[in-house]
Coordinates of C-alpha atoms in Angstrom, one line a residue:
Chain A
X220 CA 94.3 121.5 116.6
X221 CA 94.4 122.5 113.1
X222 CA 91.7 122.1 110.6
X223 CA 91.4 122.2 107.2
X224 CA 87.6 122.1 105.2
X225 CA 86.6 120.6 102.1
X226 CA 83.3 120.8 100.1
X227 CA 82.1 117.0 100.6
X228 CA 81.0 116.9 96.8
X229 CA 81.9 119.1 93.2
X230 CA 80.3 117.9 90.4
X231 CA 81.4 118.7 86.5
X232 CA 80.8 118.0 83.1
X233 CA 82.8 116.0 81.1
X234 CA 85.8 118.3 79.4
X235 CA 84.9 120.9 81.6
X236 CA 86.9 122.3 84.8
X237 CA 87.0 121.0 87.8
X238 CA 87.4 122.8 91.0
X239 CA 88.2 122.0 94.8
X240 CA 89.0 123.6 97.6
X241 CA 90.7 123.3 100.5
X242 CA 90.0 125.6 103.6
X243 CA 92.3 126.4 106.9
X244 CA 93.5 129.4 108.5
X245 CA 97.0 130.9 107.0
X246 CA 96.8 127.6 104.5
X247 CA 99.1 129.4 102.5
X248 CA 101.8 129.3 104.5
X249 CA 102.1 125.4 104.5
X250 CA 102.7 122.7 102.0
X251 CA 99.4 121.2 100.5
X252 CA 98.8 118.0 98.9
X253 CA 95.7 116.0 97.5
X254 CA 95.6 112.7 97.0
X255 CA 92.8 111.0 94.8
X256 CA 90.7 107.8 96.0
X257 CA 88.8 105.4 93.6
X258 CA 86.5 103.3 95.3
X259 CA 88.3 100.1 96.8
X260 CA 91.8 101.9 95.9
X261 CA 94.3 103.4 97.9
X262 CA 95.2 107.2 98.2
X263 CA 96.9 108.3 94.8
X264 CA 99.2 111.2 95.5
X265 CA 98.4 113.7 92.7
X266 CA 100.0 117.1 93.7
X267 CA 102.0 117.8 96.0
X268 CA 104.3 121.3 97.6
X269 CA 101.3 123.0 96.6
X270 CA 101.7 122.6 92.5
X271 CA 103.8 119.8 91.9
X272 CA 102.5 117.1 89.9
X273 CA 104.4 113.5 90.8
X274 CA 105.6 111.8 87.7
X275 CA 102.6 109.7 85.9
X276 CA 100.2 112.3 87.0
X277 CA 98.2 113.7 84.1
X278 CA 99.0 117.7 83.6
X279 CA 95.3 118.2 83.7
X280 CA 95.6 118.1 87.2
X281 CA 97.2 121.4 88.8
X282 CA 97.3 123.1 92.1
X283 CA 97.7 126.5 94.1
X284 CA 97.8 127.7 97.8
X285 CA 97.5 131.3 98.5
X286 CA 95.7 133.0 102.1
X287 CA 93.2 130.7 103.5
X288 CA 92.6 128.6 100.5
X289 CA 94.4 125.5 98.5
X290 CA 92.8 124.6 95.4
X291 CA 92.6 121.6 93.0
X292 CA 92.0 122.0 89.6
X293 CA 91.2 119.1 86.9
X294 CA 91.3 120.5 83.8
X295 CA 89.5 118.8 80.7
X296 CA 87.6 116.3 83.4
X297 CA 87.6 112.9 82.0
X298 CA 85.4 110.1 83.8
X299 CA 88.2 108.2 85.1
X300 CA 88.7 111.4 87.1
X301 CA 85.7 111.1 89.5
X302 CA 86.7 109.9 92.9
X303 CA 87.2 111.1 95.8
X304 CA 90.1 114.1 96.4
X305 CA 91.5 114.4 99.7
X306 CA 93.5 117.4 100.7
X307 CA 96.5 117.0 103.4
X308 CA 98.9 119.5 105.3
X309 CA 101.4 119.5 108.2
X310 CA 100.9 121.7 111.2
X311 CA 102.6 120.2 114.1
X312 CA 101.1 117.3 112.6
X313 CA 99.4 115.5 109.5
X314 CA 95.9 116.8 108.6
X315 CA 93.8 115.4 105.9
X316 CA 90.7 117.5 104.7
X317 CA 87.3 115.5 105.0
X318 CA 87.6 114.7 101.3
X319 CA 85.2 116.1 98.5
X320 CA 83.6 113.6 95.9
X321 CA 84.0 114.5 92.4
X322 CA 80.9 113.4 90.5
X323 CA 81.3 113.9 86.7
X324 CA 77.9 113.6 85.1
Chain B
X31 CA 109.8 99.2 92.4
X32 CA 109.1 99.6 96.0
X33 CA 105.6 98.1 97.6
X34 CA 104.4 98.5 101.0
X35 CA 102.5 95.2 102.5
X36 CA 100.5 95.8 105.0
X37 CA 100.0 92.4 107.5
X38 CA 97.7 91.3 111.0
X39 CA 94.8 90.3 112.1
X40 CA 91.6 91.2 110.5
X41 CA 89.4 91.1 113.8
X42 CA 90.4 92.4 117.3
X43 CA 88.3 92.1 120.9
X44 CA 87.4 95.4 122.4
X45 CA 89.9 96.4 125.1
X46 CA 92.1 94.3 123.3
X47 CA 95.7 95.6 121.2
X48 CA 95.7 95.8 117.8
X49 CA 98.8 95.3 115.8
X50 CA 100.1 95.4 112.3
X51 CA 103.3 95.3 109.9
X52 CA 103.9 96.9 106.9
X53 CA 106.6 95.2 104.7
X54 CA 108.9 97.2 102.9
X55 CA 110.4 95.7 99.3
X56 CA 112.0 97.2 96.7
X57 CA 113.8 99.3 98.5
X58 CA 115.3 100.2 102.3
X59 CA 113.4 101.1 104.9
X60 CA 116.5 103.2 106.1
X61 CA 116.6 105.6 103.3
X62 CA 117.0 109.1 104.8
X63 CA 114.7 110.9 102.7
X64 CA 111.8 108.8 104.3
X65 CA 109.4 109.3 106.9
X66 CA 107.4 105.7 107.5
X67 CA 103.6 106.2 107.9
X68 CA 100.4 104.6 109.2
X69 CA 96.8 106.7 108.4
X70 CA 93.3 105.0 108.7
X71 CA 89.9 105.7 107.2
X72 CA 86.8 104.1 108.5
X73 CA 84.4 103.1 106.1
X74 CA 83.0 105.9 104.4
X75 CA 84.5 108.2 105.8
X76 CA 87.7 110.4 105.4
X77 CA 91.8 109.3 106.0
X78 CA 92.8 109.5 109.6
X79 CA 97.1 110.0 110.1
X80 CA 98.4 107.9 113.0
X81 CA 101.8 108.3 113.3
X82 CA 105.2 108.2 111.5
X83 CA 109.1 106.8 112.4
X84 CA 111.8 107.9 110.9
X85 CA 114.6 104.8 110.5
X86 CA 116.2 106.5 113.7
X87 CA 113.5 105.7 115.5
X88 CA 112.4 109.2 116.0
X89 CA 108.5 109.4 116.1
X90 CA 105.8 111.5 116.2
X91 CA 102.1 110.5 116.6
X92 CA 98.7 112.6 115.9
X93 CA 97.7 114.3 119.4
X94 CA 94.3 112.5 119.5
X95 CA 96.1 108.8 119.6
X96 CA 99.1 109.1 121.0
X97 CA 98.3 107.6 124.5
X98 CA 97.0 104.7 122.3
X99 CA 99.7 104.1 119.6
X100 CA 103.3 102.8 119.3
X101 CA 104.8 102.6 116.2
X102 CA 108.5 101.1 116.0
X103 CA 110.7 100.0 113.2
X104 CA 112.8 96.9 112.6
X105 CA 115.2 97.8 109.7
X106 CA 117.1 94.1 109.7
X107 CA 113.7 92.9 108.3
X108 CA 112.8 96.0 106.0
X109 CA 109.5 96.6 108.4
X110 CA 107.8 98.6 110.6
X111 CA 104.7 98.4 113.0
X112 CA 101.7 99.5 114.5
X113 CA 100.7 98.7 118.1
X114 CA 97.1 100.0 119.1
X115 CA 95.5 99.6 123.0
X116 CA 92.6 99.3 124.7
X117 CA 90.5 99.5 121.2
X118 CA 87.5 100.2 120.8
X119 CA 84.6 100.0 117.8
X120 CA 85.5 103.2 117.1
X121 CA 89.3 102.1 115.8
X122 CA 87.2 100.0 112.9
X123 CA 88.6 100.9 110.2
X124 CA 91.3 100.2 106.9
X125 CA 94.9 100.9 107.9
X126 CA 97.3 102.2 105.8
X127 CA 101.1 102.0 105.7
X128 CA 102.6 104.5 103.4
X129 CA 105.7 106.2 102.8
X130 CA 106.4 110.1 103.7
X131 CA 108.5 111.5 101.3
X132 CA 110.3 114.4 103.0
X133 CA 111.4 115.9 99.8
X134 CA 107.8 116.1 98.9
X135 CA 106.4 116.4 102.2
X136 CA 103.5 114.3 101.4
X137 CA 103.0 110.9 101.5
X138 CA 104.1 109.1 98.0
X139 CA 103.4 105.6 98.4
X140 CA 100.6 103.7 100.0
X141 CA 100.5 100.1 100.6
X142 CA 96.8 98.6 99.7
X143 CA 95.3 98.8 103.6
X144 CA 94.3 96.0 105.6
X145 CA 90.7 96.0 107.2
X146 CA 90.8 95.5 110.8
X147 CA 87.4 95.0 112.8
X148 CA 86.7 95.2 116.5
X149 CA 84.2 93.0 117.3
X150 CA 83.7 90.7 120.2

């Protein structure tokens, strides 16, 4: 079955960049999307196709897939952005990432 | 403004089946540009996909489940289900019904989970 691996934890300043990463082999050629959990909430989709931002999400948050490697960017991290960021492809079948939790100190 | 209401019984015996409905308002359950969803997470831990059903009835269920799992629609009532067997501890978990956006391929609505138990 297919796989895909995310750091369990990033941590970032306030205002700075945040960075996440989603792992799986040829992960470029599928369609990624993250999602963001808040504790005692239910998955927010926040990019999906890769780069696409649903409307109401913040431009802060962008995306890219290329090779091996999907990756989540939060730019100018604000506090309301710490949570938990799931990745999620198809391959036959839905695969979510084990989730990485943003810490912003 | 569509919601998704997720509905059934908060504690299930071991060996026993576990089923749910998720309520579809604000909108049809038959649109064609929507895949119907069920994913779990056990506490603490990361988001488990079940299964989806198309308003055909055309399913497809993860590999690791699918001698477990039934889900079906029912489009008169704006609704679909989960049917779980022969449970175990292990199924513990929130359920989640959301809504697969084919356009976005990604899943673009969730309702707000129902925790389900399996205790004797």
């Amino acid at each position: 079955s297919y796989d895909v691996t995310q750091p369990p934890s990033v941590s970032v300043s306030p205002g700075q960049t945040a960075t996440i990463t989603c792992s799986g082999d040829k992960l470029g050629d599928k369609y990624v999307s993250w999602y963001q959990q808040r504790p005692g909430q239910s998955p927010l989709l926040v990019i999906y196709k890769d780069s696409k931002r649903p409307s109401g999400i913040p431009d802060r948050f962008s995306g890219s897939n290329s090779g091996n490697t999907a990756t989540l960017t939060i730019s100018g991290t604000q506090a309301m952005d710490e949570a938990d960021y799931y990745c999620q492809a198809w391959d036959r079948t839905t695969v979510f990432g084990g989730g990485t939790k943003l810490t912003v100190l | 403004q569509v919601q998704l209401q997720e509905s059934g019984p908060g504690l299930v015996k071991p060996s026993q089946t576990l089923s749910l409905t998720c309520a579809v308002s604000g909108g049809s359950i038959s649109t064609s540009t929507y895949y119907w969803a069920w994913i779990r997470q056990p506490a603490g831990k990361g988001l488990e996909w079940i299964g989806r059903i198309y308003a055909s009835g055309s399913t497809n269920y993860s590999p690791s489940l699918k001698s477990r799992v039934t889900i079906s629609i029912d489009t008169s009532n704006n609704q679909f289900s989960l049917k779980m067997t022969s449970v175990t501890r292990a199924d513990t978990a929130v359920y989640y019904c959301a809504r697969d956006e084919l356009d976005y391929d990604a899943f673009d609505l969730w309702g707000q989970g129902t925790m389900v138990v399996v205790s004797s």
